[in-house]
XYZ file of C-alpha atoms in Angstrom:
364
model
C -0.297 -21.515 -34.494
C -1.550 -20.026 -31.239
C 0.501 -18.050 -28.677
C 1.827 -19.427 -26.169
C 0.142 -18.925 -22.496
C 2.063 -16.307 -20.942
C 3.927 -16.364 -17.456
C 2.636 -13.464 -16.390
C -0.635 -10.928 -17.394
C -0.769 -7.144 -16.692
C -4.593 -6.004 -16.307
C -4.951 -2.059 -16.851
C -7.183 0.213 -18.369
C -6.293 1.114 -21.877
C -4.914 4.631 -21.390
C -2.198 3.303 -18.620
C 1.178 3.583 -19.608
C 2.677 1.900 -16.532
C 0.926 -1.213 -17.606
C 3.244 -1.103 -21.580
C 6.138 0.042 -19.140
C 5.407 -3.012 -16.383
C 5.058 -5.402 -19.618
C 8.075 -4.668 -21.827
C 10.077 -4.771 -18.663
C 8.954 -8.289 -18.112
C 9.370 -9.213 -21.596
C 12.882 -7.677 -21.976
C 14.156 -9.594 -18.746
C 13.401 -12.875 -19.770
C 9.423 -13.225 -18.456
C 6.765 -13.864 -21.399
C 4.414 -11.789 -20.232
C 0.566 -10.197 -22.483
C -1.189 -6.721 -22.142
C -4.707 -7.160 -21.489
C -6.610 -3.231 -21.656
C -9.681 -5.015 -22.690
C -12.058 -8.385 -21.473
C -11.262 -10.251 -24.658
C -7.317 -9.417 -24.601
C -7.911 -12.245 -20.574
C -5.956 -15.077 -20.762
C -4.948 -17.220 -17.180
C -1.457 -16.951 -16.774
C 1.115 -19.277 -15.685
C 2.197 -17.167 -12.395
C -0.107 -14.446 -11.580
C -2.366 -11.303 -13.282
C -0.804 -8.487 -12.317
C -3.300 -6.481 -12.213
C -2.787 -2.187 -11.799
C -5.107 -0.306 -10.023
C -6.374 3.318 -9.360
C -9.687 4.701 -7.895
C -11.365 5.325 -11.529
C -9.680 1.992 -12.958
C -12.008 -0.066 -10.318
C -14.348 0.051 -12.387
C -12.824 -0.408 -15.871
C -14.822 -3.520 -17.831
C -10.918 -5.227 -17.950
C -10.222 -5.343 -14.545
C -14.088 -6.126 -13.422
C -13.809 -9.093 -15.442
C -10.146 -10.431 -14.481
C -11.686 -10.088 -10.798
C -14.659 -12.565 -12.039
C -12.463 -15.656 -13.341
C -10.621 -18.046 -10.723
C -7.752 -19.507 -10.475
C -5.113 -17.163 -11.215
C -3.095 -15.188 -8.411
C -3.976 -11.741 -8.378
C -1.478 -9.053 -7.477
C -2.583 -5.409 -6.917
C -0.441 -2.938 -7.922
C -0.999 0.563 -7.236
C -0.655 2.998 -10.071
C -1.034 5.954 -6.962
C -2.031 5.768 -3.169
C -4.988 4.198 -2.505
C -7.902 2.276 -0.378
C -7.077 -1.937 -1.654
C -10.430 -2.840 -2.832
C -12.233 -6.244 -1.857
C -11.354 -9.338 -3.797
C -9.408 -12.337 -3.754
C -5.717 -10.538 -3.888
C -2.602 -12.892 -3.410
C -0.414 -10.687 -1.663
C 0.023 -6.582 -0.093
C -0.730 -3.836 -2.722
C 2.578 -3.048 -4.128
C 3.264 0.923 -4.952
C 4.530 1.377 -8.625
C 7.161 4.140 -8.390
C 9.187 6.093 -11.379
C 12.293 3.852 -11.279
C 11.749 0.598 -14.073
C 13.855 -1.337 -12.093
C 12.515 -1.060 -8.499
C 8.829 -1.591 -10.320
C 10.257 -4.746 -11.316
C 12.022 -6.177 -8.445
C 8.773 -4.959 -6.171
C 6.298 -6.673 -8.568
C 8.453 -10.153 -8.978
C 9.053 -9.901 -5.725
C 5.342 -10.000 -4.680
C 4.105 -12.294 -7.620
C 6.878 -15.228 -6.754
C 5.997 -15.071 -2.818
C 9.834 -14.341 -2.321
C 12.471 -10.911 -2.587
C 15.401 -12.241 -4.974
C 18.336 -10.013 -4.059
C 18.977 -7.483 -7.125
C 21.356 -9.776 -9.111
C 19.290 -12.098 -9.677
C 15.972 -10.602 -9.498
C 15.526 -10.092 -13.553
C 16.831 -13.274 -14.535
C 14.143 -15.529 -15.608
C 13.814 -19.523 -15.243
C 16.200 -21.181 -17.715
C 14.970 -22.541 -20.665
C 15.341 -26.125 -21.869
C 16.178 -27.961 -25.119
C 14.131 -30.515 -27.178
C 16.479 -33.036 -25.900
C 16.589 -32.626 -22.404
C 12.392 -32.471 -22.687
C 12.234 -35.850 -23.472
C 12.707 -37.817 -20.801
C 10.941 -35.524 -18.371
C 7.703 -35.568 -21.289
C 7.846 -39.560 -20.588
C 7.913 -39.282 -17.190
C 5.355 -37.656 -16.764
C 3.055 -39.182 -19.110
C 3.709 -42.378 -16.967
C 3.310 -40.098 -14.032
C 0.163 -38.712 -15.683
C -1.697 -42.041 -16.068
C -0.652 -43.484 -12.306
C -2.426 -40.476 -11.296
C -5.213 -41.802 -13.108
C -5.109 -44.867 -11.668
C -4.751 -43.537 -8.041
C -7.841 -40.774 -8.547
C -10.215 -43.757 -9.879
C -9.345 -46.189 -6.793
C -9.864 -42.879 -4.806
C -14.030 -42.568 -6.154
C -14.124 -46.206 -6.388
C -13.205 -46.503 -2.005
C -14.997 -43.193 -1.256
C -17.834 -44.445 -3.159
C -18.044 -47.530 -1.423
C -18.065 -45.902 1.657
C -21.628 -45.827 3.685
C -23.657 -42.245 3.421
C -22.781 -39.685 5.815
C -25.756 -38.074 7.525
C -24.729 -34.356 6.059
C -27.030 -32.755 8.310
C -24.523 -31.393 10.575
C -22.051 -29.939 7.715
C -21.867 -26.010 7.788
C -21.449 -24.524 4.718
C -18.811 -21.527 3.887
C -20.142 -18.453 5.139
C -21.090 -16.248 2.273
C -18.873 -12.645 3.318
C -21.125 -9.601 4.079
C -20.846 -6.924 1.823
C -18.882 -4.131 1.245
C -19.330 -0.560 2.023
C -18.066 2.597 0.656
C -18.438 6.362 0.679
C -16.920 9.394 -0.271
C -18.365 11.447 2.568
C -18.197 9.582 5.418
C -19.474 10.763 8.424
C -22.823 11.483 10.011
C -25.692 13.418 7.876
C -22.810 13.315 5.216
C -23.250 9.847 4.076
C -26.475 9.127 1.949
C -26.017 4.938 2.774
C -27.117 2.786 4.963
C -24.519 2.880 7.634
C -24.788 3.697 10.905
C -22.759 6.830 12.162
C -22.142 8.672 14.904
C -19.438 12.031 16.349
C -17.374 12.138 18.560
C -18.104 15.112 21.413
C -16.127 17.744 20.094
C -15.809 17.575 16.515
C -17.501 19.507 13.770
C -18.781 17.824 10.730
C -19.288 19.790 7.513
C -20.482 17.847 3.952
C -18.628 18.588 1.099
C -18.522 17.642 -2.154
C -15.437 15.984 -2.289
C -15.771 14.690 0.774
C -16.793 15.165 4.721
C -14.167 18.234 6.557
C -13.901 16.683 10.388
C -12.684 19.912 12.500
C -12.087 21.002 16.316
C -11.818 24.856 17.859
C -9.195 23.316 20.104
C -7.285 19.730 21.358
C -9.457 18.702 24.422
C -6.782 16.010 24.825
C -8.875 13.347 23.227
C -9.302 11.603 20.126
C -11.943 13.385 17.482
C -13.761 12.299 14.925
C -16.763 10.280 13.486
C -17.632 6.040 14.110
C -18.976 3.720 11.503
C -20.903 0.853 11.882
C -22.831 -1.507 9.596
C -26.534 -1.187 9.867
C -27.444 -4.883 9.339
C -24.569 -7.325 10.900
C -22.033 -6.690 13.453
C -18.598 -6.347 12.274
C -17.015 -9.597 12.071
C -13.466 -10.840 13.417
C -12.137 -10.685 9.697
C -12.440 -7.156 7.824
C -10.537 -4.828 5.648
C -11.034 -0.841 6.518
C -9.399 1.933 4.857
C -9.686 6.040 4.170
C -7.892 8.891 2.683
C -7.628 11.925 4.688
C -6.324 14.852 3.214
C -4.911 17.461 5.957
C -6.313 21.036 5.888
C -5.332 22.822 9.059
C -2.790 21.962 11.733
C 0.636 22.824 13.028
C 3.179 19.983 12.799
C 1.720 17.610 15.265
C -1.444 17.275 13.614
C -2.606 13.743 12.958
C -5.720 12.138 11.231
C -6.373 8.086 12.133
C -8.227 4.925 11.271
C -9.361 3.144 14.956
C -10.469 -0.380 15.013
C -11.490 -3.066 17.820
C -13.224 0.166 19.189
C -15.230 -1.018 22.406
C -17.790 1.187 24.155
C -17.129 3.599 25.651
C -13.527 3.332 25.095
C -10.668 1.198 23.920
C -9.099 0.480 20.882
C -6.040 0.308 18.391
C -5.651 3.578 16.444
C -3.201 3.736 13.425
C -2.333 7.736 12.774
C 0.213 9.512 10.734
C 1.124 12.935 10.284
C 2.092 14.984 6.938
C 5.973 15.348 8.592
C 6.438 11.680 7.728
C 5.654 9.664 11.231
C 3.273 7.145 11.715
C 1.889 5.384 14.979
C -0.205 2.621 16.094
C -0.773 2.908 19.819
C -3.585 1.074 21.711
C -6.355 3.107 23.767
C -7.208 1.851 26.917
C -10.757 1.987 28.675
C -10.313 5.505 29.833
C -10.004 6.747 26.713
C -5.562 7.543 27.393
C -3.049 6.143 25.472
C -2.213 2.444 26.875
C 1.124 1.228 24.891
C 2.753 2.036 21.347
C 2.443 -0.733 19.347
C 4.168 0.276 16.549
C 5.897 3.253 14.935
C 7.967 4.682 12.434
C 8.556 7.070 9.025
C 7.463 6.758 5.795
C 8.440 8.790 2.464
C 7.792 11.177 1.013
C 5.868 13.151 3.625
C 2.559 14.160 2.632
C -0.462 15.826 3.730
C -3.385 13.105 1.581
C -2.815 10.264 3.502
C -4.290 7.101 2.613
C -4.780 4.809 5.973
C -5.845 1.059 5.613
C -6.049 -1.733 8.125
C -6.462 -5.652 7.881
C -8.075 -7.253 10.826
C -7.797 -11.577 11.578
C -8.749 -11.094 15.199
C -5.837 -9.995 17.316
C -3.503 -9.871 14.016
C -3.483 -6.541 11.994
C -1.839 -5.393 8.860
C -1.113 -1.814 7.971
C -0.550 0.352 4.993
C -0.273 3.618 4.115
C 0.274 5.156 1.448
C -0.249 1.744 -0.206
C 3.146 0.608 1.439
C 2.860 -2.089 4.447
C 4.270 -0.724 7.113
C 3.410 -2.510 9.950
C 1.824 -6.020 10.697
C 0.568 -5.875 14.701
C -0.493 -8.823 16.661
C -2.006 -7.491 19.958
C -5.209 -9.633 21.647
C -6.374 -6.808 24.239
C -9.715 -6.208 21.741
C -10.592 -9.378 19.669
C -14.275 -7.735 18.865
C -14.979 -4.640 17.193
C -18.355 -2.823 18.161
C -17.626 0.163 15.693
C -14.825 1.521 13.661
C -13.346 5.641 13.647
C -11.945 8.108 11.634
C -10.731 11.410 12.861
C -8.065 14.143 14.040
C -5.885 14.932 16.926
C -3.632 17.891 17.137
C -2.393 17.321 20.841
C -1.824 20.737 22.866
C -3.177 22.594 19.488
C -5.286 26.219 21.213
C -7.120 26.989 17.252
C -9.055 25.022 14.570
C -7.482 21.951 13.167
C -8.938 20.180 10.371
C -8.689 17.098 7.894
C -10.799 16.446 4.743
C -11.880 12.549 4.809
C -12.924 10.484 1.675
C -13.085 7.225 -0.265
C -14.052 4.943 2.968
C -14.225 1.661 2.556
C -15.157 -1.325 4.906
C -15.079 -4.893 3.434
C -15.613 -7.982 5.883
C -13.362 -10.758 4.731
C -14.002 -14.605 4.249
């Protein structure tokens, strides 16, 4: 007798415990749900893989090969904050806490494409009897074979059809690839990228990643710009870093800058280790145009991880992994480089972030 297929299938690498925690929650609420810490435990679920994520699990063999099959919805959960890496994900990264409960609302929540209020969030669909199967199973065997009969007319008429000259047909754009680096930056990073600094900012390599520092705030934006060596950035990309605050008084800020135009203008997203975060758009003379968005996020931190998804004039931001934001602003459709960086407005000594795990990933 073989099992049945499962409505749900948690992806993790072997040693995870929030992936047995995620599991037997779903089990014990009423969703059938399989463990899969290895490529032959990968079975295609009913609903969705939910599939748990850190920076070292990327590259587990489990979760490499539940990126390769299609078909199933993919949700990312984050097992701690990080850079979403590229793939075909179904919905936001969603930020597995210490309460069972909230995991489980958050991750239902996310995998059914709605947010069930909490009373009826861990009730599962209703089972039915052998009785009431019946006449459903006969409908839709006759359902089954109209089908059929519909799909062969379908071939039989398109078939019939005269040849279409199929030299005009463009075919889907293969996306460009990804890139990532721990030390981003110029002379830091040993790829292929292009990058530049800003005027005032310091650049020192580390091992653990690039330290971006300034004697003093010069009232502008400092830091280092990316930009792919091969292709232009596209209208469609995903961009993210961790920055990890070293030096600073309270209003010291690190951000992730995209649509940046040349010489100046752009839409920065920046947050600060007291909890705030901004996105504000830069205007051609390098000042500070309009706030787009703002607001708090918890708990305060000084390793902040900052990502941003571009379609054009629409953007969606996390942090943290938490959305916090989604933007829609059409001042800068095209994006001639991207930024990282610091600001530490009215600050008279050194400030200083450490900047790591960059990734840039054009999007289909």
């Amino acid at each position: 007798m073989t099992n049945p297929t499962p409505q749900f299938l948690v992806v993790a690498a072997p040693d995870s415990s929030q992936a047995r925690e995620l599991s037997e929650a779903l089990n014990q609420n009423g969703w059938p749900t399989a463990l899969a810490t290895t490529p032959e435990h990968l079975v295609v679920p009913f609903i969705a893989m939910l599939v748990i994520l850190t920076p070292t699990a990327q590259t587990q063999p489990v979760i490499q090969a539940a990126m390769e099959i299609t078909g199933p919805r993919r949700i990312p959960l984050f097992a701690e904050p990080m850079v979403l890496p590229y793939g075909e994900w179904a919905s936001a990264p969603v930020l597995l806490g210490t309460n069972r409960e909230d995991n489980l609302r958050a991750v239902l929540a996310a995998a059914i494409g709605a947010y069930p209020q909490p009373a009826t969030v861990l009730a599962a669909p209703p089972l039915i009897n052998t009785r009431q199967r019946e006449l459903p199973a006969i409908l839709g065997i006759g359902g089954l074979l109209l089908s059929i009969i519909v799909v062969v007319a379908g071939i039989v008429a398109v078939n019939a059809r005269p040849r279409a000259n199929n030299q005009g047909v463009i075919p889907t754009p293969t996306p460009l690839p990804t890139y990532t680096t721990n030390t981003p930056g110029l002379n830091c990073d040993g790829g292929t990228a292009i990058w530049h600094k800003f005027q005032n900012v310091q650049i020192t390599c580390q091992a653990e990643g690039t330290l971006l520092s300034t004697p003093k705030d010069i009232g502008l934006l400092q830091g280092t710009s990316f930009e792919p060596k091969s292709e232009g950035i596209p209208q469609d990309y995903r961009v993210g870093v961790q920055a990890t605050i070293i030096t600073g008084d309270k209003n010291m800020t690190v951000f992730l800058d995209v649509h940046q135009q040349l010489p100046y203008g752009s839409q920065v997203f920046a947050a600060r280790a007291d909890g705030e975060w901004f996105i504000y758009r830069i205007n051609d003379q390098g000042k500070i145009a309009a706030y787009l968005a703002r607001g708090s996020y918890t708990p305060p931190a000084t390793t902040l991880t900052l990502q941003v998804e571009v379609h054009g004039g629409s953007m969606l931001y996390t942090l943290n992994g938490q959305q916090v934001s989604s933007v829609t602003d059409t001042t800068y459709l095209t994006s001639h480089i991207l930024a990282i960086g610091i600001f530490d407005n009215n600050r008279t000594t050194l400030y200083s972030a450490l900047f790591t795990r960059f990734v840039y990933a054009p999007l289909p």
